[in-house]
Amino acid sequence: MSDVMARVKKMVVEHLDVEEEKVTDNAHFIDDLGADSLDNVELVMAFEEEFDIEIPDDAAEHIQTVGDAVKFISEKVG
Amino acid sequence: MFSLDGKRALVTGATGGLGGAIARKLHAAGAHVAISGTRAEKLESLATELGERVVIAAANLSDPDAVDALPKQAADALGGSIDILVANAGITRDGLLMRMKPEDFNDVIRINLESYFRLCKACLRPMMKARSGRIIGITSVVGVTGNPGQTNYAASKAGMIGFSKSLAQEVATRGITVNCIAPGFITSPMTDALNDQQRDATIARVPMGALGTGDDIANAALYLASDEANYVTGQTLHVNGGMVMV
C-alpha cells in the first residue's frame, strides 16, 4: 500500500468513524461509508492540510471514492 | 448563566451604536473580542474603554478581499480562531425605487449581504473543525415587513435571514448555530435627529411605547452566543418592543 493510501485510509477511518476493512479503493464516501455532503467537504479540507496541497472545487466534486482521493493526491504530491 | 469565558468573538461594525453595545456585552461576559469597523478613532476609544481581551481588526467591508481576510486577521490577533461571529456592519442608501441608482442598490447588497456570506465562509472552516460555533447576523425588522424607501436595505436584510436559515441547516450537525437578530426602532444618532412629532409618530407604532436601546440588542446577541442557546438555530429573534410580531 502506498504511503498516500495509508494516510488517506487512516484519515477516512478517523473522520467517518468506519471500520478499516470498509475503506477500500472502490469505497464511495457517501454510498458506502455513510458520509454526507458536508463530510466530503471536510475530508477534502483535511486532505489539503495533511498533504499541504490545494484541491480546487471542481476537482473536489470528482473525488467520490477513496481511490479518487488517493489518485488525485498522488498526482499532486508525486 | 451566559458566560463566554475563553471564547473569541468578532464583531463587525463595532464603531456603530449597536455594534459597540454588542462588543461591550460579549466582552463583559468574558469573551476575547475583535472589534472591526471603519472609523479608527472610534475603534481605538472602544478598545481603550474595554481594556484587556480586546483587539482591533480594521477592515473596509466594501473591499471583498478585506472581508475574506478579516476573520483570519482577527483570529491571528486574538491568538486563536473565531468562536462567535457577529455580523453587524451595514449601510443604508435610502430612496424611492423610481429614483434609486443601480449602485445604491448594489452597494447595499454588497456590504450588507455579500460581506455576510464572505465572513461566514471564512469563519466556518475552523468552526467545523472545532465542532462548535456561533454565527449571529444583525438583520432588521424591515427585512420582514418592508419599508418604503428601503427596497435595497430590506432586500439585503431579508437576504440575510434566508441565507442564515439555509446555512443553519447545512452546519447543524457540526454544532454550529446560525441565527439573526432583527432590531426594531433603536435609539441612535439617526433617531436622536428626529423632531418631536416624528419621534411621537415612531413611538406610536411600538406597543411598549419606547424606543429600544443598543443594550436590548446586545442582550439578545449574548443569549444567542451562549451555550444556553445551543438548541436554537435558523431563527430570527425580533427585538422590537412588540412593533411587529411574527
Short mmCIF file of C-alpha atoms in Angstrom, two decimals:
data_model
loop_
_atom_site.label_atom_id
_atom_site.label_comp_id
_atom_site.label_asym_id
_atom_site.label_seq_id
_atom_site.Cartn_x
_atom_site.Cartn_y
_atom_site.Cartn_z
CA MET A 1 0.00 0.00 0.00
CA SER A 2 1.33 3.41 -0.92
CA ASP A 3 2.10 5.97 1.73
CA VAL A 4 -0.67 8.22 0.39
CA MET A 5 -3.18 5.37 0.53
CA ALA A 6 -2.23 4.56 4.11
CA ARG A 7 -2.58 8.15 5.25
CA VAL A 8 -5.86 8.68 3.38
CA LYS A 9 -7.24 5.48 4.82
CA LYS A 10 -6.32 6.49 8.34
CA MET A 11 -7.96 9.90 7.91
CA VAL A 12 -11.14 8.40 6.47
CA VAL A 13 -11.38 5.88 9.29
CA GLU A 14 -10.99 8.64 11.87
CA HIS A 15 -13.21 11.18 10.23
CA LEU A 16 -16.11 8.96 9.24
CA ASP A 17 -15.72 6.58 12.14
CA VAL A 18 -15.85 3.47 9.94
CA GLU A 19 -14.07 0.15 10.13
CA GLU A 20 -10.75 -0.03 8.34
CA GLU A 21 -11.75 -3.02 6.17
CA LYS A 22 -14.51 -0.96 4.60
CA VAL A 23 -12.12 1.71 3.39
CA THR A 24 -11.17 0.08 0.11
CA ASP A 25 -10.10 1.70 -3.13
CA ASN A 26 -13.60 1.50 -4.55
CA ALA A 27 -15.41 2.58 -1.43
CA HIS A 28 -17.70 5.51 -2.19
CA PHE A 29 -17.64 8.09 0.60
CA ILE A 30 -21.38 8.72 0.55
CA ASP A 31 -22.84 5.41 -0.69
CA ASP A 32 -20.51 3.02 1.13
CA LEU A 33 -19.03 4.89 4.05
CA GLY A 34 -22.04 6.84 5.28
CA ALA A 35 -20.62 10.28 4.62
CA ASP A 36 -22.88 13.24 3.99
CA SER A 37 -22.03 16.05 1.58
CA LEU A 38 -20.54 18.11 4.40
CA ASP A 39 -18.31 15.19 5.39
CA ASN A 40 -16.99 15.21 1.83
CA VAL A 41 -16.14 18.90 2.11
CA GLU A 42 -14.43 18.32 5.43
CA LEU A 43 -12.46 15.38 4.12
CA VAL A 44 -11.21 17.44 1.20
CA MET A 45 -10.23 20.19 3.64
CA ALA A 46 -8.43 17.64 5.77
CA PHE A 47 -6.57 16.22 2.76
CA GLU A 48 -5.49 19.72 1.80
CA GLU A 49 -3.95 20.24 5.20
CA GLU A 50 -2.47 16.79 5.62
CA PHE A 51 -0.74 16.83 2.25
CA ASP A 52 -0.23 20.59 2.01
CA ILE A 53 -1.94 20.83 -1.36
CA GLU A 54 -4.84 22.76 -2.82
CA ILE A 55 -7.82 20.88 -4.13
CA PRO A 56 -9.91 23.20 -6.34
CA ASP A 57 -13.69 22.97 -6.04
CA ASP A 58 -14.16 21.43 -9.48
CA ALA A 59 -11.64 18.71 -8.66
CA ALA A 60 -13.18 18.15 -5.24
CA GLU A 61 -16.51 17.37 -6.88
CA HIS A 62 -14.94 14.42 -8.63
CA ILE A 63 -13.42 12.94 -5.52
CA GLN A 64 -16.17 10.47 -4.71
CA THR A 65 -14.27 7.35 -3.69
CA VAL A 66 -11.21 6.57 -1.62
CA GLY A 67 -9.42 5.67 -4.87
CA ASP A 68 -10.33 9.04 -6.41
CA ALA A 69 -8.77 10.80 -3.46
CA VAL A 70 -5.62 8.71 -3.48
CA LYS A 71 -5.20 9.19 -7.23
CA PHE A 72 -5.67 12.95 -7.07
CA ILE A 73 -3.37 13.40 -4.10
CA SER A 74 -0.68 11.10 -5.53
CA GLU A 75 -0.60 13.14 -8.73
CA LYS A 76 -0.32 16.37 -6.77
CA VAL A 77 2.38 15.32 -4.33
CA GLY A 78 4.02 12.84 -6.70
CA MET B 1 -25.51 31.92 33.04
CA PHE B 2 -24.41 33.24 29.68
CA SER B 3 -20.70 33.05 30.33
CA LEU B 4 -18.44 33.48 27.31
CA ASP B 5 -15.21 32.87 29.23
CA GLY B 6 -12.38 31.98 26.90
CA LYS B 7 -14.48 32.42 23.75
CA ARG B 8 -13.22 34.52 20.86
CA ALA B 9 -15.67 36.83 19.13
CA LEU B 10 -15.51 39.02 16.06
CA VAL B 11 -17.93 41.95 15.93
CA THR B 12 -18.17 43.94 12.72
CA GLY B 13 -19.48 47.47 12.65
CA ALA B 14 -18.29 47.88 16.22
CA THR B 15 -18.00 51.64 15.85
CA GLY B 16 -21.77 51.96 15.49
CA GLY B 17 -24.23 52.13 18.36
CA LEU B 18 -25.40 48.52 18.09
CA GLY B 19 -22.01 47.00 17.34
CA GLY B 20 -20.41 48.87 20.21
CA ALA B 21 -23.09 47.70 22.62
CA ILE B 22 -22.71 44.10 21.42
CA ALA B 23 -18.92 44.21 21.73
CA ARG B 24 -19.19 45.59 25.27
CA LYS B 25 -21.72 42.93 26.26
CA LEU B 26 -19.78 39.96 24.90
CA HIS B 27 -16.64 41.34 26.47
CA ALA B 28 -18.34 41.76 29.84
CA ALA B 29 -19.40 38.09 29.64
CA GLY B 30 -15.75 37.09 29.41
CA ALA B 31 -15.15 36.86 25.67
CA HIS B 32 -12.00 37.96 23.91
CA VAL B 33 -13.30 40.37 21.31
CA ALA B 34 -12.00 41.56 17.96
CA ILE B 35 -13.70 44.80 17.03
CA SER B 36 -13.91 45.78 13.41
CA GLY B 37 -15.04 48.97 11.78
CA THR B 38 -14.02 51.76 9.50
CA ARG B 39 -13.54 54.64 11.94
CA ALA B 40 -10.11 54.21 13.51
CA GLU B 41 -10.50 56.71 16.37
CA LYS B 42 -13.77 55.13 17.48
CA LEU B 43 -12.21 51.67 17.45
CA GLU B 44 -9.28 52.99 19.47
CA SER B 45 -11.51 54.59 22.08
CA LEU B 46 -13.67 51.45 22.40
CA ALA B 47 -10.56 49.31 22.77
CA THR B 48 -9.20 51.66 25.43
CA GLU B 49 -12.52 51.62 27.26
CA LEU B 50 -12.67 47.83 27.31
CA GLY B 51 -9.03 47.37 28.29
CA GLU B 52 -7.85 43.77 28.22
CA ARG B 53 -9.05 40.97 25.92
CA VAL B 54 -9.69 43.32 23.01
CA VAL B 55 -8.02 43.66 19.63
CA ILE B 56 -8.75 45.96 16.73
CA ALA B 57 -9.25 44.37 13.32
CA ALA B 58 -9.91 47.26 10.98
CA ALA B 59 -11.43 46.41 7.62
CA ASN B 60 -13.28 48.12 4.84
CA LEU B 61 -16.25 45.87 4.12
CA SER B 62 -16.69 47.30 0.64
CA ASP B 63 -13.43 45.56 -0.29
CA PRO B 64 -14.17 41.83 -0.82
CA ASP B 65 -10.55 40.81 -0.23
CA ALA B 66 -10.51 42.67 3.05
CA VAL B 67 -13.71 40.91 4.13
CA ASP B 68 -12.32 37.49 3.22
CA ALA B 69 -9.19 38.21 5.22
CA LEU B 70 -10.91 39.71 8.25
CA PRO B 71 -11.68 36.54 10.26
CA LYS B 72 -8.10 35.31 9.93
CA GLN B 73 -6.75 38.75 10.77
CA ALA B 74 -8.94 38.80 13.88
CA ALA B 75 -8.05 35.21 14.81
CA ASP B 76 -4.33 35.92 14.50
CA ALA B 77 -4.67 38.98 16.71
CA LEU B 78 -6.72 37.05 19.28
CA GLY B 79 -4.42 34.05 19.25
CA GLY B 80 -6.99 31.50 18.09
CA SER B 81 -9.88 31.00 15.70
CA ILE B 82 -13.21 32.80 15.99
CA ASP B 83 -15.91 31.05 18.04
CA ILE B 84 -18.54 33.75 17.69
CA LEU B 85 -19.17 35.90 14.62
CA VAL B 86 -21.48 38.86 14.97
CA ALA B 87 -22.04 40.35 11.53
CA ASN B 88 -23.43 43.72 12.38
CA ALA B 89 -21.91 46.10 9.86
CA GLY B 90 -24.33 47.57 7.37
CA ILE B 91 -25.14 50.65 5.39
CA THR B 92 -28.24 52.37 4.03
CA ARG B 93 -28.73 54.19 0.76
CA ASP B 94 -32.38 55.11 1.11
CA GLY B 95 -34.55 56.38 -1.70
CA LEU B 96 -37.67 55.52 -3.62
CA LEU B 97 -37.06 52.79 -6.16
CA MET B 98 -38.13 55.08 -9.01
CA ARG B 99 -35.13 57.22 -8.23
CA MET B 100 -32.69 54.58 -6.96
CA LYS B 101 -29.46 54.20 -8.87
CA PRO B 102 -28.15 50.68 -9.51
CA GLU B 103 -25.04 51.50 -7.47
CA ASP B 104 -27.20 52.43 -4.48
CA PHE B 105 -28.82 49.03 -4.72
CA ASN B 106 -25.61 47.12 -5.35
CA ASP B 107 -23.57 48.87 -2.65
CA VAL B 108 -26.13 47.94 -0.01
CA ILE B 109 -26.36 44.33 -1.17
CA ARG B 110 -22.60 44.02 -1.35
CA ILE B 111 -21.83 45.46 2.06
CA ASN B 112 -24.82 44.08 3.97
CA LEU B 113 -25.36 40.69 2.34
CA GLU B 114 -22.30 39.67 0.34
CA SER B 115 -19.96 40.55 3.19
CA TYR B 116 -22.10 38.36 5.48
CA PHE B 117 -21.59 35.48 3.05
CA ARG B 118 -17.85 36.11 2.92
CA LEU B 119 -17.46 36.43 6.69
CA CYS B 120 -19.44 33.26 7.35
CA LYS B 121 -17.45 31.29 4.81
CA ALA B 122 -14.14 32.39 6.27
CA CYS B 123 -15.23 31.62 9.84
CA LEU B 124 -16.76 28.22 9.09
CA ARG B 125 -13.66 26.18 8.45
CA PRO B 126 -12.27 26.45 11.97
CA MET B 127 -15.77 26.19 13.43
CA MET B 128 -16.37 22.93 11.56
CA LYS B 129 -13.13 21.57 12.95
CA ALA B 130 -13.99 22.68 16.44
CA ARG B 131 -17.49 21.19 16.09
CA SER B 132 -18.90 24.35 17.57
CA GLY B 133 -19.54 27.94 16.62
CA ARG B 134 -21.99 30.78 16.77
CA ILE B 135 -22.94 32.96 13.84
CA ILE B 136 -25.21 35.89 14.51
CA GLY B 137 -26.41 38.17 11.72
CA ILE B 138 -27.86 41.53 12.65
CA THR B 139 -30.74 41.99 10.28
CA SER B 140 -33.68 44.36 10.67
CA VAL B 141 -37.42 44.37 11.17
CA VAL B 142 -37.71 45.91 7.70
CA GLY B 143 -36.27 42.73 6.23
CA VAL B 144 -39.55 41.12 7.28
CA THR B 145 -42.05 43.98 6.92
CA GLY B 146 -40.52 46.05 4.13
CA ASN B 147 -40.27 49.82 4.32
CA PRO B 148 -40.86 52.41 1.60
CA GLY B 149 -37.60 53.99 0.54
CA GLN B 150 -35.59 50.95 1.57
CA THR B 151 -36.04 48.37 -1.19
CA ASN B 152 -32.29 47.82 -1.25
CA TYR B 153 -31.82 47.68 2.51
CA ALA B 154 -34.89 45.49 3.08
CA ALA B 155 -33.74 43.11 0.34
CA SER B 156 -30.30 42.81 1.93
CA LYS B 157 -31.77 42.17 5.38
CA ALA B 158 -34.35 39.66 4.12
CA GLY B 159 -31.48 38.04 2.25
CA MET B 160 -29.53 37.62 5.47
CA ILE B 161 -32.48 35.81 7.04
CA GLY B 162 -32.88 33.32 4.17
CA PHE B 163 -29.13 32.84 3.98
CA SER B 164 -28.94 32.13 7.71
CA LYS B 165 -31.75 29.58 7.59
CA SER B 166 -30.02 27.71 4.77
CA LEU B 167 -26.60 27.79 6.37
CA ALA B 168 -28.09 26.75 9.71
CA GLN B 169 -29.34 23.56 8.04
CA GLU B 170 -26.01 22.91 6.35
CA VAL B 171 -23.93 23.05 9.52
CA ALA B 172 -26.37 22.00 12.23
CA THR B 173 -24.74 18.58 12.63
CA ARG B 174 -21.44 20.28 13.41
CA GLY B 175 -22.64 22.09 16.50
CA ILE B 176 -22.67 25.44 14.76
CA THR B 177 -25.73 27.64 15.09
CA VAL B 178 -26.70 30.45 12.74
CA ASN B 179 -29.30 32.96 13.86
CA CYS B 180 -30.39 36.52 13.18
CA ILE B 181 -31.45 39.35 15.42
CA ALA B 182 -33.97 41.77 13.96
CA PRO B 183 -33.96 45.08 15.84
CA GLY B 184 -36.94 47.39 15.58
CA PHE B 185 -36.63 51.10 16.37
CA ILE B 186 -33.46 51.56 18.39
CA THR B 187 -32.11 54.84 19.77
CA SER B 188 -29.26 56.02 17.60
CA PRO B 189 -27.88 59.28 16.22
CA MET B 190 -30.48 58.83 13.48
CA THR B 191 -33.45 58.62 15.86
CA ASP B 192 -31.96 61.42 18.00
CA ALA B 193 -32.19 63.64 14.94
CA LEU B 194 -35.97 63.17 14.67
CA ASN B 195 -38.16 66.10 15.75
CA ASP B 196 -40.75 65.59 18.49
CA GLN B 197 -43.55 64.97 16.05
CA GLN B 198 -41.59 62.35 14.13
CA ARG B 199 -40.48 60.80 17.36
CA ASP B 200 -44.03 60.55 18.68
CA ALA B 201 -45.21 59.01 15.41
CA THR B 202 -42.45 56.43 15.62
CA ILE B 203 -43.17 55.53 19.22
CA ALA B 204 -46.89 55.26 18.50
CA ARG B 205 -46.12 52.19 16.40
CA VAL B 206 -44.44 50.41 19.31
CA PRO B 207 -46.74 48.74 21.85
CA MET B 208 -44.15 49.20 24.58
CA GLY B 209 -44.25 52.95 23.92
CA ALA B 210 -40.50 53.43 23.79
CA LEU B 211 -37.54 53.02 21.50
CA GLY B 212 -35.19 50.14 22.15
CA THR B 213 -31.57 50.55 23.18
CA GLY B 214 -28.33 49.05 21.95
CA ASP B 215 -28.26 47.08 25.18
CA ASP B 216 -31.55 45.38 24.31
CA ILE B 217 -29.96 44.07 21.13
CA ALA B 218 -26.71 43.19 22.86
CA ASN B 219 -28.58 41.06 25.40
CA ALA B 220 -30.14 39.09 22.56
CA ALA B 221 -26.70 38.62 20.99
CA LEU B 222 -25.29 37.43 24.30
CA TYR B 223 -28.02 34.82 24.60
CA LEU B 224 -27.57 33.52 21.05
CA ALA B 225 -23.79 33.41 21.55
CA SER B 226 -24.08 31.46 24.79
CA ASP B 227 -24.03 27.73 25.41
CA GLU B 228 -27.57 28.07 26.71
CA ALA B 229 -28.78 28.72 23.13
CA ASN B 230 -27.27 25.55 21.74
CA TYR B 231 -30.62 24.19 20.51
CA VAL B 232 -31.61 27.41 18.76
CA THR B 233 -30.67 27.70 15.11
CA GLY B 234 -32.01 29.21 11.91
CA GLN B 235 -34.13 31.62 13.93
CA THR B 236 -34.69 35.33 13.77
CA LEU B 237 -35.07 36.89 17.18
CA HIS B 238 -37.17 40.04 16.92
CA VAL B 239 -36.29 42.67 19.49
CA ASN B 240 -38.72 45.49 18.81
CA GLY B 241 -40.96 46.25 21.77
CA GLY B 242 -43.83 44.42 20.10
CA MET B 243 -43.82 46.59 17.00
CA VAL B 244 -44.06 43.54 14.76
CA MET B 245 -45.00 40.08 15.90
CA VAL B 246 -44.08 37.22 13.60
#
